[in-house]
Structure formats: C-alpha cells, structure tokens
PDB file of C-alpha atoms in Angstrom:
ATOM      1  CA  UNK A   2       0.000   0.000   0.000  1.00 95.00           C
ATOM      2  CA  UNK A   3       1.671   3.274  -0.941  1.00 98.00           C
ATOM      3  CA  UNK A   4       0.126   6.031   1.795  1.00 98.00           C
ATOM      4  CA  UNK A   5       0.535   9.834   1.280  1.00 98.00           C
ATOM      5  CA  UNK A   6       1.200  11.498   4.272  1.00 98.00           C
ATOM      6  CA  UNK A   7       0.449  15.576   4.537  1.00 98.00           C
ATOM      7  CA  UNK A   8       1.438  18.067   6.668  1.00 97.00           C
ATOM      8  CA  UNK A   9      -1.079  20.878   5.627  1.00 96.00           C
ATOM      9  CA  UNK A  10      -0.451  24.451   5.758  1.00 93.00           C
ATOM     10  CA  UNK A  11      -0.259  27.663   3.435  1.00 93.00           C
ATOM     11  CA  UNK A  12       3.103  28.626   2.550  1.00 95.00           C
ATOM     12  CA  UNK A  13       4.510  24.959   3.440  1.00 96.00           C
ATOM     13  CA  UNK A  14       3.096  21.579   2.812  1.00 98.00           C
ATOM     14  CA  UNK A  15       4.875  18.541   3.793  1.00 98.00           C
ATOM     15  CA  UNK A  16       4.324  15.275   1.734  1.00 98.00           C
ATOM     16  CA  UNK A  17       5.885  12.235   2.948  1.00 98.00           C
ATOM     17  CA  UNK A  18       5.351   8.701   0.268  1.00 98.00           C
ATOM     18  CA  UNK A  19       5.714   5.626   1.662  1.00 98.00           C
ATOM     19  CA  UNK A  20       5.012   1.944   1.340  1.00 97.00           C
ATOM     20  CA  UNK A  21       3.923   0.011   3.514  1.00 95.00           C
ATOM     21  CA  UNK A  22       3.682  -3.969   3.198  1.00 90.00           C
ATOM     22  CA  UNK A  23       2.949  -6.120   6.206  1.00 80.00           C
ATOM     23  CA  UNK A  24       5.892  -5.022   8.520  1.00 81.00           C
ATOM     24  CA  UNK A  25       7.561  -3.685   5.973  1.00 92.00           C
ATOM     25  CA  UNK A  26       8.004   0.294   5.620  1.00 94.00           C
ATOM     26  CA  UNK A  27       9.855   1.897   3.558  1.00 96.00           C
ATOM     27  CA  UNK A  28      10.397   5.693   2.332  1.00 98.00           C
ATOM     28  CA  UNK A  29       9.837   6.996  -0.868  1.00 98.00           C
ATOM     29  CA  UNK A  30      10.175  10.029  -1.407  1.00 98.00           C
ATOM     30  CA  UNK A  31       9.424  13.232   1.118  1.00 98.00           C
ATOM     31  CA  UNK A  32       9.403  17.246   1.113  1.00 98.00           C
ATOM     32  CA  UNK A  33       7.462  20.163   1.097  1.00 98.00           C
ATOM     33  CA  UNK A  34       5.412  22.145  -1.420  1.00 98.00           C
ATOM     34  CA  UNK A  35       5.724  25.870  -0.566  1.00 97.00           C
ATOM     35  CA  UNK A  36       3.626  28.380  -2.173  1.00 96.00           C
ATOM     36  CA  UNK A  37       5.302  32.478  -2.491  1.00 94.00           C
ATOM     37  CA  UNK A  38       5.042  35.232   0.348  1.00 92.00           C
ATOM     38  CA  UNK A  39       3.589  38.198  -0.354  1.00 93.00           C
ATOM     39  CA  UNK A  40       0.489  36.607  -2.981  1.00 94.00           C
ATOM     40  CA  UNK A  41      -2.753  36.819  -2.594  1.00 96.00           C
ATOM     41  CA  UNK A  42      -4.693  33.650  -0.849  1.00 94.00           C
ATOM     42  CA  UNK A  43      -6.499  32.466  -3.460  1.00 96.00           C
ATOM     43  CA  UNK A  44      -3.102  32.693  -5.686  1.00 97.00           C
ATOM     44  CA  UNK A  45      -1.608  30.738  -3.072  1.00 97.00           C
ATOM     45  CA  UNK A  46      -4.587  28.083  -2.647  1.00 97.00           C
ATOM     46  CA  UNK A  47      -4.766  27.794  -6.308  1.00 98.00           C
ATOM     47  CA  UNK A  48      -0.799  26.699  -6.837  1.00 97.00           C
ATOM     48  CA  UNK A  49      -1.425  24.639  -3.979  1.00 98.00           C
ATOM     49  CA  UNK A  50      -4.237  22.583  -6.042  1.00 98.00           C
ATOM     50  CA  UNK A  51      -2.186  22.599  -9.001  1.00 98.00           C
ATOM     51  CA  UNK A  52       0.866  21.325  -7.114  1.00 98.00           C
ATOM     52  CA  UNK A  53      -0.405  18.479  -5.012  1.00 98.00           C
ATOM     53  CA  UNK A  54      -2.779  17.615  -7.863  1.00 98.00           C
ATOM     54  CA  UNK A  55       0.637  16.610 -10.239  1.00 98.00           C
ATOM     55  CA  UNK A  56       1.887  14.723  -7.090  1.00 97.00           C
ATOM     56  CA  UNK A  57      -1.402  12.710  -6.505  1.00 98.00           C
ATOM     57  CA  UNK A  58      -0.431  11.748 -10.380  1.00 98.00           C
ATOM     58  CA  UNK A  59       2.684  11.212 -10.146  1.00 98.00           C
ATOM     59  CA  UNK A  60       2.551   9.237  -7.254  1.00 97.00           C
ATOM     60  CA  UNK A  61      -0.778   7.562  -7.156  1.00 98.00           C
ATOM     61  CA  UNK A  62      -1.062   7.050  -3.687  1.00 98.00           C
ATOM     62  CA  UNK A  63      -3.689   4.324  -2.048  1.00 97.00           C
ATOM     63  CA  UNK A  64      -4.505   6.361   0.637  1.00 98.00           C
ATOM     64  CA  UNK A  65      -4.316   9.492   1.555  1.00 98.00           C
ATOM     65  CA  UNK A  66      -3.225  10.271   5.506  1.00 98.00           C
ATOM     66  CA  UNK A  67      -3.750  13.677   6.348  1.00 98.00           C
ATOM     67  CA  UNK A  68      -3.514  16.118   9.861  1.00 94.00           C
ATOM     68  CA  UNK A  69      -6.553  16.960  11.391  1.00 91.00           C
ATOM     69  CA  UNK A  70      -6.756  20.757  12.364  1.00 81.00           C
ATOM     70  CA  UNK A  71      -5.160  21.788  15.695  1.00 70.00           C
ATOM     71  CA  UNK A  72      -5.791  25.277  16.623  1.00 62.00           C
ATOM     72  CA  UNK A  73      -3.279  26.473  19.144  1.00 64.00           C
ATOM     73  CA  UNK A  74      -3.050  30.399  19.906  1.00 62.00           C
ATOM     74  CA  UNK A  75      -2.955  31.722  16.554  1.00 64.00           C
ATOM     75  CA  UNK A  76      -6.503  31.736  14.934  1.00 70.00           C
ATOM     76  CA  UNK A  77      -5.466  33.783  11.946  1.00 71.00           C
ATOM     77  CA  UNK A  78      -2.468  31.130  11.003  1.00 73.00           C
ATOM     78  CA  UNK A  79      -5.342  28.523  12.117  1.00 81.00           C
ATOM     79  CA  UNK A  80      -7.554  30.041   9.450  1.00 87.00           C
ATOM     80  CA  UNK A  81      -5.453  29.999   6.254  1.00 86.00           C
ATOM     81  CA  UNK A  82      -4.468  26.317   7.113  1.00 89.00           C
ATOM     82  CA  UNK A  83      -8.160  25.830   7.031  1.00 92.00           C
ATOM     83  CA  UNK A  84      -8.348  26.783   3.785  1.00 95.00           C
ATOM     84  CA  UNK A  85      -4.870  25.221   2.589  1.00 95.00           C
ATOM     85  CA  UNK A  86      -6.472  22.025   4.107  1.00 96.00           C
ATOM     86  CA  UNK A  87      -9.805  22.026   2.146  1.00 97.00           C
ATOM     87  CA  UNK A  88      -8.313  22.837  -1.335  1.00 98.00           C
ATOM     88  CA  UNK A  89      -5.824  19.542  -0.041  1.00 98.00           C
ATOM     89  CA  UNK A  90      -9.050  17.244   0.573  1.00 98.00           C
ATOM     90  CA  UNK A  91     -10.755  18.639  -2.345  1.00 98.00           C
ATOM     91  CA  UNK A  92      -7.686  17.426  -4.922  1.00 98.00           C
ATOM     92  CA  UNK A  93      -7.250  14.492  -3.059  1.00 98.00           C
ATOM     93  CA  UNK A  94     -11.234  14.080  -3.697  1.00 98.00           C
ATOM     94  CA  UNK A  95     -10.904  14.976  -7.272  1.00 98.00           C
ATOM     95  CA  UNK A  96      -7.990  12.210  -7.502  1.00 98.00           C
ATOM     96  CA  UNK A  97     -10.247   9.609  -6.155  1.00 98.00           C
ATOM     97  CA  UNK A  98      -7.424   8.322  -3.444  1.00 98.00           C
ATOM     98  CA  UNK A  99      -9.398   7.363   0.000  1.00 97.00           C
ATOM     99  CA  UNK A 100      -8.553  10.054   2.726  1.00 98.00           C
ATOM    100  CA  UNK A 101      -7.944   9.281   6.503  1.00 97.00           C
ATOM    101  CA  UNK A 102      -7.626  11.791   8.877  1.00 97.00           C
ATOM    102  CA  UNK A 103      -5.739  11.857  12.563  1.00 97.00           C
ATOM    103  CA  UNK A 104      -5.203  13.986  15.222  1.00 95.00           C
ATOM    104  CA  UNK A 105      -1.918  15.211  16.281  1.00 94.00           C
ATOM    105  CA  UNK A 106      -1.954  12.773  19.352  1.00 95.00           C
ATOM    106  CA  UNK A 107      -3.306   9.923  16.790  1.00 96.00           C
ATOM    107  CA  UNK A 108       0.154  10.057  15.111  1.00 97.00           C
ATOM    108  CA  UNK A 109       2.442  10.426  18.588  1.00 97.00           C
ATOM    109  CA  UNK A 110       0.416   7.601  19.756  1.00 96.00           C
ATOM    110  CA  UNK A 111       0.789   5.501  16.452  1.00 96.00           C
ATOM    111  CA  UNK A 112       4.455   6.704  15.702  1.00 97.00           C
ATOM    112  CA  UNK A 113       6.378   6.961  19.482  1.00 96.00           C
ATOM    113  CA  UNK A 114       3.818   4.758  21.478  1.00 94.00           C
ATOM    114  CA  UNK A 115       2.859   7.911  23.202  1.00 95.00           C
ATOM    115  CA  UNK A 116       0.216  10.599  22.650  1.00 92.00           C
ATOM    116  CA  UNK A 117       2.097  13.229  24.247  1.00 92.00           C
ATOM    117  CA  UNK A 118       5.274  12.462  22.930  1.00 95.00           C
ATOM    118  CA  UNK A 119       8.031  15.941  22.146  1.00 95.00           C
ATOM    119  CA  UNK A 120       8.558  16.730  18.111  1.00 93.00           C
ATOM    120  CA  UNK A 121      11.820  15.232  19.263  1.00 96.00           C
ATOM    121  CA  UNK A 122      10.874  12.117  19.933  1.00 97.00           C
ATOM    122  CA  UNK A 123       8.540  11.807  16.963  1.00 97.00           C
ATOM    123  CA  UNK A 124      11.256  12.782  14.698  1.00 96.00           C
ATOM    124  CA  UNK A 125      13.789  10.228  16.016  1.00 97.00           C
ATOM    125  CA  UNK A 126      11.354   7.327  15.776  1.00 97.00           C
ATOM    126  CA  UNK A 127      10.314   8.309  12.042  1.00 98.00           C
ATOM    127  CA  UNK A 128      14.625   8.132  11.359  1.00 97.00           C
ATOM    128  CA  UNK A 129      14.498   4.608  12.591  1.00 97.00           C
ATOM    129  CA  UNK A 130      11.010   3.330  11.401  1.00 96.00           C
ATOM    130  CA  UNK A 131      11.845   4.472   7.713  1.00 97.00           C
ATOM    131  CA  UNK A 132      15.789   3.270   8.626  1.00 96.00           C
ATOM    132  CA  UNK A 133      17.204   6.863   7.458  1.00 96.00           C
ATOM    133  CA  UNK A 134      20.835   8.200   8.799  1.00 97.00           C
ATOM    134  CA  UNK A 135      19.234  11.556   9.444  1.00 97.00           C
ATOM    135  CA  UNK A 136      15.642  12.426  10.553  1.00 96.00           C
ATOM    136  CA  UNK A 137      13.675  13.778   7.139  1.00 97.00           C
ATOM    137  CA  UNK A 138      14.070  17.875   6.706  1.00 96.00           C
ATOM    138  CA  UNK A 139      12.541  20.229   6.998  1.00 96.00           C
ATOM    139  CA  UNK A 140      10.171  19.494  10.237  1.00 96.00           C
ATOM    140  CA  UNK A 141       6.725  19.489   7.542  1.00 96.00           C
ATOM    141  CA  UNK A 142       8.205  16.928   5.841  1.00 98.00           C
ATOM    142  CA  UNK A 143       9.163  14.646   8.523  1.00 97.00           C
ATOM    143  CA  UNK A 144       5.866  15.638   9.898  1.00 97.00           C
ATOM    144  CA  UNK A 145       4.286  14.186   6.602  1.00 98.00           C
ATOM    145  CA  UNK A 146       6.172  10.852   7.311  1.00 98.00           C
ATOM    146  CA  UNK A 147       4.791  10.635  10.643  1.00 98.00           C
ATOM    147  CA  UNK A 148       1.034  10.768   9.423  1.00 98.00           C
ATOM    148  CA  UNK A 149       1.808   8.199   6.544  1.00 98.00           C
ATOM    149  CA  UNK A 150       3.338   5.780   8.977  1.00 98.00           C
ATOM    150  CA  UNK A 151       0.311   6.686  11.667  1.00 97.00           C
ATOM    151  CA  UNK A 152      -1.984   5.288   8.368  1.00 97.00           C
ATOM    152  CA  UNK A 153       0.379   2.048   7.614  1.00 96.00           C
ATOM    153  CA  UNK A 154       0.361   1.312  11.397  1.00 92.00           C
ATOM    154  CA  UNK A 155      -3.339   1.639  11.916  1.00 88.00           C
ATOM    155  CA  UNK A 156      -4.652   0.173   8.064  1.00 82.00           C
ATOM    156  CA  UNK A 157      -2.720  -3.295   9.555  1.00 67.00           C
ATOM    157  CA  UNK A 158      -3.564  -3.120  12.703  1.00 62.00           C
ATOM    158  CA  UNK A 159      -5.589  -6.864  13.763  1.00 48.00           C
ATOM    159  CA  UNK A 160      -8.079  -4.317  14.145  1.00 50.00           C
ATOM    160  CA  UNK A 161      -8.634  -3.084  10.904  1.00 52.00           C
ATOM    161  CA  UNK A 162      -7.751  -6.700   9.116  1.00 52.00           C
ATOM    162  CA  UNK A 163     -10.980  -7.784  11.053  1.00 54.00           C
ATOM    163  CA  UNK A 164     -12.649  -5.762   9.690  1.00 55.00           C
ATOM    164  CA  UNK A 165     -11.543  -5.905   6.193  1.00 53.00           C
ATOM    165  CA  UNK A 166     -11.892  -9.556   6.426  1.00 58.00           C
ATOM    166  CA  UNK A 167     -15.730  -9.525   7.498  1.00 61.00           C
ATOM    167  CA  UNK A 168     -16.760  -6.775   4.890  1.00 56.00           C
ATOM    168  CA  UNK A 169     -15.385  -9.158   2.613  1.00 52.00           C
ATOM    169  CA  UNK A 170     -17.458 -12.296   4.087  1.00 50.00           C
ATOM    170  CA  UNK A 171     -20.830 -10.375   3.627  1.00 52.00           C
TER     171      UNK A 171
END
C-alpha cells in the first residue's frame, strides 16, 4: 500500500510517500510544497491545487493520511491552514485516493507509542522506522512521514484486518 502522508499548511506543505507492506516500511520520497510570500490567498490556494494535484499523479497514492486541524493560539495562522487544508481534501477528492484523517496525538500515539510524545521524539522514531541516517528535513516533511506511517500502522492493525476480512465475508 503506498500512503501519502500531509502536513497541511499555506506557505509549506509537507508530503511524505511511503510503502507500507505487512511489517515492511519503507520511504519513498518526502518534502514540502511551498507556495510564495507576499500573494494573494487564493493565488496561493490555487498553486497549492495545481501542485499536489501533479503529485497525486505522479505518485498515485492508495490512501491518503492527512492532519486533522489543531488550533493552538494563533486563529489567523489557524484560518489559512483551514483553507490550505480544504483545497488539499478537495484534490485528493478529485484524484479519487481514500482520505484518513488523525489527530496530532493519533500520530504520537501511532508513531512513538505515546500521545504526548516531544517533536523530538517523533522525529527520532520516524529516522528509525523508515531506517534513514538523518531524521527527514525540513520538520513538515518529517511531519508528513509521521502521518503516513500513523496510516500504515493503523490500516494493519488486527483491528482493521478484522474488519476488512468480514466486509469481505458479507
């Protein structure tokens, strides 16, 4: 199963590729879309579309794992992610790739083992999961790797092949 992991955001995406078969994991390719300071949002939103829209081709992901919102302090920065995020579902939509969505703890707990677990920490265990000499850069990126490993651990958990197994029974 090849799962798309993205960070989303405005001026920096992270994407993270990577395939996962039974215990298997491995890395494909990560990094960032940006889009340029100083445009207008809808410029912005629209480069976005046409950027992840070539990836979802070029790729052709299974599954799509993306970042729930998390609104901190900063509602403003909260807001344009909002709208970076929806013109992200909506391509991923268009594509046809299924879409899962997780919460920031989701991915700790899936990725570290803990749902309170430091960037630090998340960063380290992405390194060794994917088997990389240095921790993916920069932090959207590795943060993108982190959500498409959150979506290979949970699509195999016994959990899920239950589940797969009696939808395919009926």
């Amino acid at each position: 199963m090849r799962i798309l992991g993205i960070d989303p955001g405005i001026a920096t995406i992270g994407f993270g590729l990577v395939e996962a078969e039974r215990n298997k994991i491995r890395l494909i390719r990560c990094g960032v879309i940006t889009t340029p300071a100083h445009t207008s949002l809808a410029s912005r939103l629209d480069q976005l579309f046409i950027d992840l829209s070539e990836l979802l081709e070029a790729f052709k992901p299974d599954a799509v794992s993306i970042e729930e919102l998390f609104f901190n302090t900063n509602i403003t920065t909260g807001i344009a992610v909002a709208h970076g995020r929806g013109v992200i579902l909506l391509a991923c939509q268009r594509a046809g790739v299924d879409i899962y969505e997780y919460t920031p703890l989701q991915v700790k707990q899936a990725v570290v083992g803990y749902g309170r677990a430091e960037k630090k920490q998340v960063m380290e265990m992405v390194r060794r999961i994917c088997g990389l000499a240095a921790a993916p850069r920069p932090d959207d990126a590795a943060d993108a790797v982190a959500l498409a490993l959150c979506h290979a651990r949970s699509s195999t958990s016994l959990l899920a092949r239950k589940e797969r197994d009696e939808c395919s029974t009926i």
